[in-house]
Every structure is written in structure tokens, then in C-alpha cells.
RNA sequence: GCCCCGGUAGCUCAGUUGGAUAGAGCAUCGGACUUCUAAUCCGGCGGUCGCAGGUUCGAAUCCUGCCCGGGGCGCCA
């Protein structure tokens, strides 16, 4: 993935944007690069012009920070170097004259763009692709996301994997890469066999089961309870040498063992293809899948049936995979188990792939999945959108996969990345639970968000039909929840707070939706007043006169870089921050720069700015996976 | 015990490769609606960047040690 052209001029490849680019950072990097070469011919190594947007408006639009580092390397005074650069740099066509007065502090060189040059750059951005160039090196990216388990309803913990994973997938796709979403469903193993066992007890052979997911989940819990009863208690009783309790718990454990044996028997049936077991398993899988996909649909994600890639799909790969690892000496025995040592990757804990009893583990299936994704699906990059608590697991598995050669295809090693995220907390700072201490179902969470949004929408939106209010409330509620999840660094925990995310003020999803509505409203109003916006924009020159127009223009030009930076860092918050910046720049513009009241040529220019802003904002919201509305 | 992550304004968060006077939002205080919808905009207030050393012309950022919070550590997934 290329670096952000706006934020890291250093990473710009030699074949990158040229003078024809719309990107002011790229253009200034070329000009200052040439100036530095001329000013300091004996500068050692690579020259990085270090162009960045100015932090504060008083320092101009952009700055070149190269003089200080250069001076350090060659033992000169920073301001002298800056002076030489200023003398050599040629910005006549694009910026206000750069003089000694442009040098500030220890050697910053401040640059202010000419309004007409800025306008011309915005004009170049005004294309169907909105300045996003096709990738020089298109990749196939697998995104592991959602991560549900069979026989369980989705809960609040699935929100992050689903929302963040889908957003990253959308951003990759928007940048022109090929994206494959993979929902690595926990649908195999003893846990699932337990459910099948309980379901077999509840249903008559030859009769199709009719239980819903909630009931199936109860069976799952019962199975868990029955097979583990007494075990913990026995340990404690033995530690305390409490004879009576030991006897009681021992009796419980005898029952639990019997239950476990039954579950294991069903696991064997499942593994050997027993028809009844397969039928019940498929029923549980279908019910779970339907519920999961419904949640994914409500969340406006592109996670579909095609993304369903359960652990069970690797079940026939495990034996040959382990054989392969053993025969090539990648895996070795340890205390009767089979492990892959990854100390050479700086990880002390070995990656266990087979238990002493011959059972396979989470890591075994993950290795099979990596091999499949890289070598069969053709992934150049695999991104795992999974809870941060699994970070050691992924370090081990990634290292083991590389050691085994499973991460390579045609000699090229694919990138394996864990896009780890933190926990959603309740107001008490503990993992988010209901008042009664149970996990929060995702459907309930979405319902409540929409219900709360509905109250506000009904209050604020007059003259809308009930259907409109419902549709708007749903979009606002979903956008609020998703934006709250996407808008801070992945790795951080955050406190789930309906009041804050639905306050509709400041950096929230609804604010962005509202900005888009205002943009659309300009064109709707134009139409109502008989103003032909298309005609007014046709052939109109963009002019940048007011400060608000300038800030809006500068924000627009940052869009492709914001997308690239988001993909590079696997951080949706970067795109959120960009969208919010753009929306605030537009809101100021909207307040201070009348559009429809203006006369030509200002009317045409501002309409074009609005039209471009509308398209960029809508594009960004689409990449974030946020639903939008026409009115609110 | 070892390892990973976090600690920045009252609260929620940004802070790019080490760069200027550390920025936003919320809250609070004060302004702006005969409007292209005020779910908005403009301004004020608010900071020992967890602590202590070190490197540097320059440190929230890099190094070392420590403190606080969370998580993980081969036979679960």
C-alpha cells in the first residue's frame, strides 16, 4: 500500500504524481526537492523535502521542514540552508512569492498557495474518480471479519469486528484493490458437537427441527453446564481438603463426564459424516447464518453468504496439513503435543497445532485458512479484524505460517496483519453488559439506537411522513453506532454511550449525515426555484475568494490521501476524521458563502464546490459504510 | 514472574518523519436564525502531555527506569 501522498511526501515513489497532479503536497515536494538539490548539492543520501500541511492558518497553507534536518546532517545553520532553498525554489505559478520573510522559527519555510492555483487543483480533482488514482500495484486483500459462532446470537462484541472489518474492506475496494471478505465462523469442534447432541435430544429423527436461534443458544448453554458441572468445585474442594464437598463434586463430575462422552460421540458422528448429525448441524448453521446475515444487512455491511467461510470448511485439511508440517520438520513433538517453535521470530511461546490427545486447535485451523487464503484465494495481504486479546495467538500463527511457507505464493510472502481492536465498555468501565449482567445482544443494541434516534428525528423533522421518519431514524441510529465504533483508534477500548453518540452534535455520525443533507438540499432548492444548477455549473470556473472557500478547497484535495492513509494504517478513524474535517469546512462555507443567492460567475463556482463536496462526502461515507438520507 | 496495549484539557479523543504558541469535539460561558433547514455557525474559558532521568538546536513523539489501568502467557476457541 502506498503511503499517504499528503502526509508522507517521503514515501512518494519516483513514478508518483507529476506536475499534472491535483496534489499540492506532491507538487511542492517536487519543487522543493529540486531546490534542495540545487541549494545543497553535497547533501548526503536521499532528499526528503518534508512538505506538510501547516498546522495553523497563520503559517500559510503548507510548510517545508527539510532545512533543519539537512543542516544537522551537514553541520550548517538551519536558517542559512532555508535561505538557500528559498532562493532556489520556483513556485511562481502556484504559490505566493517565497522570500526570507517566509522563513520562520528555526528554519520552517511557509508556503501560501495562489487562489487561482488552488482553484485549478480543485478543478483537477473534479473527475468521476475524485482524484483516486488506480493503484500502481493492485492487490488481492482478504479481510477476516465478523467472527461469529454457531448456535450463538451476535452480541455487542461482534459489532467491532463487523463494522471495522467491513469498512477496511470498503476502503481497499475503493482504492482499486480486489477484496475478499471472510467470516471465519466457529462452526466445528466439540463445542458445536455439544449443541448437535442437545438438539438431537429435542427433536425426532425424520422431522425437521423448528427451534429458533435463541432456543438453540439455550441448548448450547445447557450443554456447557452439563459437561462442566462440578469440575471447578472439585478442584477447590480438594485444595481445601473438604471431604464431604469432594464427594458431592465427584458425583457431579461423574455425570459431567458421561455428558461429555455423549457430546464426544456426536463429534465423532459429525466428523465421520453421520447423516443425522450432519442434518442437525446444517440446521444450526442455517439458522445462525440467517440471523448473522440479517444483522450484517441492518449494519449496512457487504458481508454476505459468500463471505461465510466456516472453520468446518478446513476440516479435511488438518490431517494432511499436520503431516506436511511434521514431514518437513517444521513442527516438532513437545510433551506429547505437536508444536511449531517460533523463537526465531522473537516469540517464546510455541504455536501448538495438535494436542496430546490428537485433537486439533484454533491455530491449526488458522494455519489451514492462511494457506487457503494466500495460495488458493490469491491474497497478497490478509487482514484479521479480531479482538486485541488474541494478539499473541496471531503473532504465533503468522510466524508459524511464514516458517511453514504457507504465507508465500510464487516465492512472494504475503502480508499478514492483525487489525486488533479494544473492548466496548459499559459506563462502569467493565466490559459492556446489561443491567442484569448478561451480554448485550446486537439486535437489541441496534433496536435501541434506532428507537432513540426515532424520538429525536420525530421531534426535529417536521412535515415528514411516518415512513420517512422511520427510515431516517434507522439510518441515523445505525450511523451513530457505527461512527462511534469507527472514529477512534482501533486498539483503544471505548465506553458505549447512547447519549453521546446520539447527541447529534460535534464529531458524530449524524453530523456527517446532516452535512450531506444540507448539500443535497442546495440542489433540491435550486430545482424548486427553477434554477438550472447543471447549466450554471457547466463550464463555470472555480474561484477561491473567501477564507471558507479556501478551507473547503484544501479539505477536498486531501481526500485521496485520507483514503490511502486509512488503508495503510488499517485505521478507519483516519477516514472518519477526514470526513468530519470536510463536513466542518463545508458547514462554515455554508454559513458564510451563500450559494443560490450569489450571481454568476460566483453561483457557478460555488455550485461546483458544493457538488464536488457532496460527491466526496458521499463517497467517504460510503467507504465508511454509513447509511445516508435525503432529508432529516 | 514474563510479554502486549493504554495513560494528552473536567469528559471523549487527535497530534504524521522529533519541529513553531500541543489541536478538535462535549461540557461551560457569550454571541448569530424575516435562513440555500440553527441537528448549524462564530468567539471565550480550560493542559505539570502518568512520573523521573537521558539523547537533541528542538521531545507528547526517541532511549532507560518506575507508577497506574486493561489484557495475554502450549493441550479452550
XYZ file of C-alpha atoms (C1' of nucleotides) in Angstrom, chain B residues 3-5 7 17 39 46-47 50 53-54:
11
model
C 5.068 -10.306 27.360
C 1.455 -6.914 24.817
C -1.736 -2.480 24.876
C -2.233 6.855 30.191
C 9.439 11.541 9.927
C -29.328 18.519 14.108
C -9.829 25.257 30.013
C -3.026 21.477 29.658
C 1.330 9.346 34.154
C 16.309 10.737 34.194
C 18.850 10.714 29.233
